[in-house]
Short mmCIF file of C-alpha atoms in Angstrom, two decimals:
data_model
loop_
_atom_site.label_atom_id
_atom_site.label_comp_id
_atom_site.label_asym_id
_atom_site.label_seq_id
_atom_site.Cartn_x
_atom_site.Cartn_y
_atom_site.Cartn_z
CA VAL A 1 24.77 -12.22 -14.07
CA ALA A 2 26.85 -10.10 -16.46
CA ARG A 3 23.73 -8.19 -17.44
CA LEU A 4 23.28 -7.22 -13.79
CA SER A 5 26.77 -5.84 -13.39
CA GLY A 6 27.86 -2.30 -14.00
CA LYS A 7 31.11 -0.73 -12.90
CA GLU A 8 31.71 -1.76 -9.29
CA PRO A 9 32.65 1.22 -7.07
CA VAL A 10 35.86 -0.43 -5.94
CA GLY A 11 38.52 1.36 -3.96
CA ILE A 12 36.11 3.79 -2.33
CA THR A 13 37.22 4.27 1.24
CA THR A 14 34.97 5.69 3.95
CA GLU A 15 37.10 8.86 3.95
CA LEU A 16 36.73 9.32 0.20
CA LEU A 17 33.00 8.61 0.44
CA GLN A 18 32.58 11.33 3.08
CA LYS A 19 34.52 13.80 0.90
CA ARG A 20 32.29 13.02 -2.06
CA LEU A 21 29.20 13.36 0.07
CA TRP A 22 30.36 16.69 1.47
CA THR A 23 31.07 17.93 -2.07
CA LEU A 24 27.62 16.81 -3.16
CA CYS A 25 25.83 18.19 -0.09
CA PRO A 26 27.89 21.14 1.21
CA ASN A 27 25.06 22.68 3.25
CA LYS A 28 22.98 19.92 4.82
CA ARG A 29 22.37 16.22 4.39
CA GLU A 30 19.97 13.88 6.09
CA ILE A 31 19.31 10.17 5.99
CA LEU A 32 15.57 9.48 5.88
CA ASN A 33 15.14 6.18 7.70
CA LEU A 34 12.39 4.85 5.45
CA SER A 35 12.57 1.45 3.80
CA ASN A 36 11.45 0.86 0.21
CA PHE A 37 11.76 4.54 -0.69
CA ASP A 38 11.81 3.33 -4.27
CA ARG A 39 10.00 5.97 -6.34
CA ILE A 40 9.76 9.73 -5.96
CA LEU A 41 7.29 11.99 -7.75
CA ILE A 42 7.36 15.79 -7.97
CA VAL A 43 4.18 17.69 -8.82
CA VAL A 44 4.69 21.38 -9.58
CA GLY A 45 1.75 23.76 -9.89
CA PRO A 46 1.42 27.56 -10.14
CA LYS A 47 1.11 27.87 -6.36
CA PHE A 48 2.42 24.61 -4.93
CA LEU A 49 5.23 22.06 -4.92
CA LEU A 50 4.46 18.50 -3.85
CA HIS A 51 6.70 15.45 -3.37
CA PHE A 52 4.98 12.06 -3.34
CA TYR A 53 6.67 8.81 -2.33
CA PHE A 54 5.66 5.28 -1.67
CA LYS A 55 7.11 2.54 0.47
CA GLY A 56 6.37 -1.10 1.13
CA LEU A 57 7.24 -2.69 -2.21
CA LYS A 58 7.59 -6.47 -2.10
CA TYR A 59 9.06 -7.68 -5.37
CA PRO A 60 10.00 -11.26 -6.31
CA GLY A 61 13.67 -11.98 -5.68
CA LEU A 62 14.42 -8.73 -3.82
CA LYS A 63 15.10 -8.19 -0.15
CA THR A 64 12.44 -6.59 2.05
CA PHE A 65 12.99 -5.58 5.66
CA GLU A 66 9.27 -5.22 6.41
CA PRO A 67 7.64 -8.26 4.77
CA HIS A 68 4.41 -8.03 6.77
CA LYS A 69 3.87 -4.28 6.45
CA GLY A 70 1.46 -2.95 3.83
CA GLY A 71 2.20 -0.32 1.24
CA GLN A 72 1.94 3.42 1.86
CA ILE A 73 1.88 6.65 -0.14
CA LEU A 74 3.58 9.59 1.55
CA LEU A 75 3.77 13.32 1.03
CA MET A 76 6.68 15.59 1.97
CA ASN A 77 7.34 19.31 1.75
CA VAL A 78 10.92 19.34 0.51
CA LEU A 79 11.20 23.08 1.10
CA ALA A 80 10.55 22.76 4.84
CA GLU A 81 13.33 23.42 7.35
CA THR A 82 13.30 19.75 8.36
CA PRO A 83 11.41 17.69 5.74
CA HIS A 84 9.49 14.72 7.08
CA PRO A 85 7.22 12.45 5.01
CA VAL A 86 3.63 12.06 6.18
CA GLU A 87 1.46 9.09 5.19
CA LEU A 88 -1.60 10.00 3.13
CA LYS A 89 -4.93 8.53 4.13
CA ILE A 90 -6.70 6.67 1.32
CA GLU A 91 -10.51 6.83 1.26
CA GLY A 92 -13.09 5.29 -1.02
CA GLY A 93 -13.01 1.62 -0.10
CA PHE A 94 -9.50 0.83 -1.35
CA ASP A 95 -8.01 -2.52 -0.23
CA LEU A 96 -4.97 -1.44 1.78
CA ASP A 97 -4.18 -4.96 3.01
CA SER A 98 -3.03 -6.05 -0.45
CA PHE A 99 -1.46 -2.74 -1.44
CA ASN A 100 2.00 -3.42 -2.93
CA PRO A 101 2.99 -0.19 -4.75
CA HIS A 102 5.65 -0.07 -7.45
CA GLY A 103 5.61 2.73 -10.08
CA ILE A 104 3.96 6.13 -9.65
CA SER A 105 2.94 9.01 -11.92
CA PHE A 106 0.44 11.88 -11.98
CA TYR A 107 -1.90 13.79 -14.26
CA MET A 108 -3.07 17.37 -13.64
CA ASP A 109 -6.20 18.53 -15.44
CA LYS A 110 -7.08 22.07 -16.52
CA ASN A 111 -8.64 22.76 -13.13
CA GLU A 112 -5.35 21.78 -11.42
CA SER A 113 -6.91 18.66 -9.95
CA ILE A 114 -4.20 16.04 -9.38
CA TYR A 115 -4.66 12.35 -10.11
CA LEU A 116 -2.10 9.80 -8.94
CA PHE A 117 -1.49 6.63 -10.94
CA VAL A 118 0.15 3.86 -8.91
CA VAL A 119 1.34 0.45 -10.08
CA ASN A 120 0.10 -2.19 -7.64
CA HIS A 121 0.98 -5.87 -7.28
CA PRO A 122 -1.79 -7.39 -5.15
CA GLU A 123 -0.99 -11.05 -4.56
CA GLY A 124 1.71 -10.92 -7.24
CA LYS A 125 -0.58 -9.62 -9.99
CA SER A 126 -0.38 -6.31 -11.86
CA ALA A 127 -2.86 -3.45 -11.69
CA VAL A 128 -2.88 0.32 -11.96
CA GLU A 129 -4.69 2.25 -9.22
CA ILE A 130 -6.03 5.76 -9.91
CA PHE A 131 -6.54 8.20 -7.02
CA LYS A 132 -7.59 11.84 -6.79
CA PHE A 133 -5.48 13.96 -4.45
CA PHE A 134 -7.13 16.54 -2.20
CA GLN A 135 -4.37 18.98 -1.32
CA ASP A 136 -6.02 20.99 1.45
CA GLU A 137 -7.27 17.94 3.34
CA LYS A 138 -4.16 15.87 2.48
CA TYR A 139 -5.85 12.61 1.49
CA LEU A 140 -6.35 10.40 -1.57
CA LEU A 141 -9.71 9.29 -2.93
CA TYR A 142 -9.70 5.91 -4.65
CA ILE A 143 -11.20 6.24 -8.16
CA ARG A 144 -10.70 2.92 -9.95
CA THR A 145 -8.47 -0.09 -10.62
CA VAL A 146 -7.21 -0.79 -14.15
CA THR A 147 -6.31 -4.33 -15.23
CA ASN A 148 -5.76 -5.70 -18.70
CA GLU A 149 -4.27 -8.81 -20.31
CA LEU A 150 -1.46 -6.67 -21.77
CA LEU A 151 -0.52 -5.31 -18.34
CA THR A 152 1.21 -8.51 -17.28
CA SER A 153 4.18 -7.44 -15.15
CA VAL A 154 4.01 -3.67 -14.82
CA ASN A 155 7.09 -1.93 -13.44
CA ASP A 156 6.56 1.78 -14.03
CA ILE A 157 3.90 4.09 -15.39
CA LEU A 158 3.62 7.45 -17.15
CA ALA A 159 0.23 9.17 -16.97
CA VAL A 160 -0.72 11.24 -20.03
CA GLY A 161 -4.46 11.74 -19.44
CA PRO A 162 -7.22 11.30 -16.82
CA GLU A 163 -7.39 7.57 -17.58
CA HIS A 164 -4.56 7.27 -20.09
CA PHE A 165 -1.01 6.07 -19.52
CA TYR A 166 2.08 4.26 -20.79
CA ALA A 167 3.28 1.28 -18.75
CA THR A 168 6.44 -0.83 -18.88
CA ASN A 169 6.34 -4.61 -18.45
CA ASP A 170 9.63 -5.82 -16.97
CA ARG A 171 9.08 -9.56 -17.39
CA TYR A 172 7.55 -11.78 -20.05
CA PHE A 173 6.94 -14.84 -17.89
CA ARG A 174 4.95 -14.40 -14.68
CA SER A 175 6.87 -17.12 -12.87
CA GLU A 176 9.80 -15.69 -10.90
CA THR A 177 11.90 -18.81 -11.47
CA VAL A 178 11.26 -18.90 -15.20
CA SER A 179 11.82 -15.16 -15.49
CA VAL A 180 15.20 -15.22 -13.75
CA TYR A 181 16.61 -18.40 -15.24
CA VAL A 182 15.15 -18.13 -18.74
CA GLU A 183 14.72 -14.46 -19.60
CA MET A 184 17.76 -13.13 -17.77
CA PHE A 185 20.32 -15.83 -18.43
CA TRP A 186 19.22 -16.57 -21.98
CA GLY A 187 19.08 -12.88 -22.78
CA LEU A 188 15.52 -12.78 -24.11
CA SER A 189 14.34 -9.34 -25.22
CA TRP A 190 10.63 -10.02 -24.86
CA THR A 191 9.38 -7.18 -22.64
CA ASN A 192 7.55 -4.09 -23.83
CA VAL A 193 5.76 -0.78 -23.33
CA VAL A 194 1.96 -0.68 -23.44
CA TYR A 195 -0.35 2.29 -24.01
CA TYR A 196 -3.67 2.21 -22.17
CA SER A 197 -6.83 4.23 -22.73
CA PRO A 198 -10.42 3.29 -21.88
CA LYS A 199 -11.11 2.76 -25.58
CA LYS A 200 -7.89 1.09 -26.75
CA VAL A 201 -4.96 -0.83 -25.26
CA LYS A 202 -1.93 -1.63 -27.42
CA GLU A 203 1.76 -2.46 -27.43
CA VAL A 204 3.72 0.59 -28.58
CA ALA A 205 7.35 -0.53 -28.11
CA SER A 206 8.99 -3.94 -27.72
CA ARG A 207 12.21 -5.97 -27.69
CA PHE A 208 13.47 -4.78 -24.29
CA TYR A 209 15.43 -7.16 -22.10
CA SER A 210 13.61 -5.67 -19.10
CA ALA A 211 11.69 -2.43 -19.58
CA ASN A 212 11.84 -0.49 -16.33
CA GLY A 213 11.56 3.24 -15.55
CA ILE A 214 9.68 5.48 -17.98
CA ASN A 215 9.39 9.26 -18.22
CA MET A 216 8.77 12.09 -20.67
CA SER A 217 10.46 15.26 -21.89
CA PRO A 218 9.04 18.54 -20.53
CA ASP A 219 7.39 19.34 -23.88
CA GLY A 220 5.75 15.89 -24.04
CA LYS A 221 7.29 15.06 -27.42
CA PHE A 222 9.75 12.35 -26.32
CA ILE A 223 9.46 9.29 -24.09
CA TYR A 224 12.43 7.78 -22.23
CA VAL A 225 12.49 4.10 -21.27
CA ALA A 226 15.14 2.42 -19.14
CA ASP A 227 16.17 -1.13 -20.09
CA ILE A 228 17.72 -2.30 -16.86
CA LEU A 229 19.36 -5.42 -18.33
CA ASP A 230 20.64 -3.66 -21.46
CA HIS A 231 22.24 -0.81 -19.48
CA SER A 232 20.52 1.70 -21.75
CA ILE A 233 17.95 4.45 -22.21
CA HIS A 234 15.68 4.14 -25.24
CA VAL A 235 14.44 7.45 -26.63
CA PHE A 236 11.16 7.52 -28.57
CA GLN A 237 9.17 10.22 -30.30
CA ARG A 238 5.56 10.29 -29.18
CA MET A 239 3.24 10.19 -32.16
CA SER A 240 -0.27 11.67 -32.47
CA ASN A 241 -1.81 8.16 -32.27
CA MET A 242 0.21 7.53 -29.06
CA ASN A 243 2.56 5.06 -30.80
CA LEU A 244 6.26 5.41 -30.05
CA SER A 245 8.80 5.90 -32.83
CA PRO A 246 12.44 4.96 -32.00
CA VAL A 247 14.89 7.86 -32.04
CA LYS A 248 18.08 6.62 -30.37
CA VAL A 249 19.54 4.36 -27.67
CA LEU A 250 21.99 5.72 -25.09
CA LYS A 251 24.28 3.06 -23.62
CA LEU A 252 25.51 3.38 -20.03
CA GLU A 253 28.18 1.61 -18.00
CA THR A 254 25.85 0.87 -15.13
CA VAL A 255 22.51 -0.80 -14.40
CA LEU A 256 19.87 1.89 -14.81
CA ASP A 257 16.68 1.69 -12.75
CA ASN A 258 14.49 4.81 -12.85
CA ILE A 259 14.51 8.08 -14.78
CA SER A 260 13.54 11.48 -13.37
CA VAL A 261 13.25 14.51 -15.65
CA ASP A 262 14.00 18.05 -14.53
CA ARG A 263 11.02 19.98 -15.92
CA ARG A 264 13.01 23.23 -16.05
CA ASN A 265 15.75 22.12 -18.43
CA GLY A 266 15.05 18.54 -19.54
CA ASP A 267 18.02 17.01 -17.69
CA LEU A 268 17.71 13.32 -16.80
CA TRP A 269 18.56 12.13 -13.27
CA LEU A 270 19.16 8.40 -13.10
CA GLY A 271 19.04 6.08 -10.12
CA CYS A 272 21.49 3.25 -10.83
CA HIS A 273 22.97 0.03 -9.43
CA PRO A 274 26.78 -0.36 -9.80
CA ASN A 275 26.34 -4.12 -9.24
CA ALA A 276 22.70 -5.16 -9.33
CA ALA A 277 23.61 -8.86 -8.96
CA LYS A 278 23.92 -8.13 -5.23
CA LEU A 279 20.22 -7.33 -5.17
CA LEU A 280 19.36 -10.96 -5.89
CA SER A 281 21.66 -12.38 -3.23
CA TYR A 282 21.60 -9.78 -0.48
CA ASP A 283 24.50 -9.88 1.97
CA PRO A 284 24.55 -7.17 4.68
CA LYS A 285 28.33 -7.57 4.91
CA ASN A 286 28.71 -6.93 1.17
CA PRO A 287 25.67 -4.79 0.25
CA PRO A 288 24.70 -3.42 -3.15
CA GLY A 289 26.09 0.02 -3.85
CA SER A 290 24.47 3.20 -5.11
CA GLU A 291 25.04 5.51 -8.05
CA VAL A 292 23.41 8.60 -9.53
CA LEU A 293 24.03 9.83 -13.07
CA LEU A 294 23.06 13.13 -14.67
CA VAL A 295 22.43 13.19 -18.44
CA LYS A 296 22.33 16.54 -20.21
CA ASP A 297 21.27 17.12 -23.84
CA ILE A 298 20.14 13.53 -24.38
CA LEU A 299 18.68 14.39 -27.80
CA SER A 300 22.01 15.77 -29.06
CA ASP A 301 24.69 13.81 -30.89
CA LYS A 302 26.92 13.94 -27.80
CA PRO A 303 24.93 13.84 -24.55
CA LYS A 304 26.94 14.74 -21.44
CA ILE A 305 26.90 12.04 -18.74
CA THR A 306 28.13 12.93 -15.24
CA GLN A 307 28.50 10.61 -12.28
CA VAL A 308 27.03 12.77 -9.52
CA TYR A 309 27.14 10.28 -6.67
CA VAL A 310 28.49 6.79 -6.00
CA ASP A 311 29.14 4.67 -2.92
CA ASP A 312 29.73 1.02 -2.11
CA GLY A 313 26.67 0.61 0.11
CA SER A 314 28.29 2.12 3.21
CA LEU A 315 25.84 5.00 3.34
CA ILE A 316 22.80 3.98 1.28
CA GLN A 317 22.18 0.69 -0.49
CA ALA A 318 20.66 -0.07 -3.92
CA SER A 319 19.77 3.41 -5.17
CA SER A 320 16.82 3.24 -7.56
CA VAL A 321 15.80 6.86 -8.16
CA ALA A 322 17.18 10.39 -7.90
CA VAL A 323 15.18 13.61 -8.08
CA MET A 324 16.52 17.15 -8.23
CA TYR A 325 14.44 20.27 -7.61
CA GLY A 326 15.33 23.76 -6.44
CA GLY A 327 18.72 22.85 -5.01
CA HIS A 328 17.49 19.69 -3.31
CA LEU A 329 18.53 16.18 -4.29
CA ILE A 330 16.74 13.09 -2.98
CA ILE A 331 18.10 9.60 -3.65
CA GLY A 332 15.70 6.74 -3.00
CA THR A 333 16.54 3.05 -2.65
CA VAL A 334 14.91 -0.28 -3.40
CA PHE A 335 14.63 -1.54 0.16
CA GLN A 336 16.63 0.69 2.47
CA LYS A 337 16.90 4.40 3.35
CA ALA A 338 16.82 7.63 1.37
CA LEU A 339 19.46 10.38 1.20
CA PHE A 340 18.23 13.97 1.26
CA CYS A 341 20.64 16.77 0.32
CA HIS A 342 20.41 20.55 0.38
CA LEU A 343 22.79 21.70 -2.34
#
């Protein structure tokens, strides 16, 4: 349980929370009433800005408020006067009934065609689904499903080619019971990062307690991996053979979930859990809190870490991701709502 505990946001009154929220969002703020708003993806092109989301994740041990509803991928124009997500239609014979989306990434080719890579857990298994996005018609075309014996418990994904990606495995054992009571409480660092290409699949980093969110520096030279149970970000240099060479580990005083990278300046925006133990034993009267950290100059000797947002679950519960773009901050959650701010 200690590994699931960060710094609890104690002593935060509703009045103080509202002051912090007003400081964070002085112009406009909106609660998007969407459950499982767990991952957020920004795609920036020469003539467009796209925000993709998914909802409907059902993950072992975590609360879900819509257990019988299938997964969805949504698109939102964050620059609109009143942003509202719209579900994207998926064509090409994809099995929507078993769609259980988790991580999400994208690859844009030289023709500016956009391919979405989505981690899927159909019937508790792990797969990576590849779709092509048609921007004018606003739909996804199912391309293929990727499975492999090394992709055992995929949490997040980072696309680096048309059929190439890095993936984090967050558990060693497939059994939920064994995973929680053996890996977590015995402190086993047996999870890893896998590189996949059609010609070769290999482990490229290992010895994580639970490898979670993954992302990349704007220049593509460094890979960032969140170890949710170690309260840390692992920084790797990306080698020409796609192996990952360790550079440093940044320790945090919270439970880090997902990493978003600001493509303009390389800043890291982190969705965190002040006390993630509450995720495993959900109590609506004592809900899990939310926290967002900003990390500047992570490659320097002294990175600057700023707590941008924190609350005790009164406003949004179990923040898992935060994305900043053009004066807009969106905070997504594991199983509840999302907070949208115009800064």
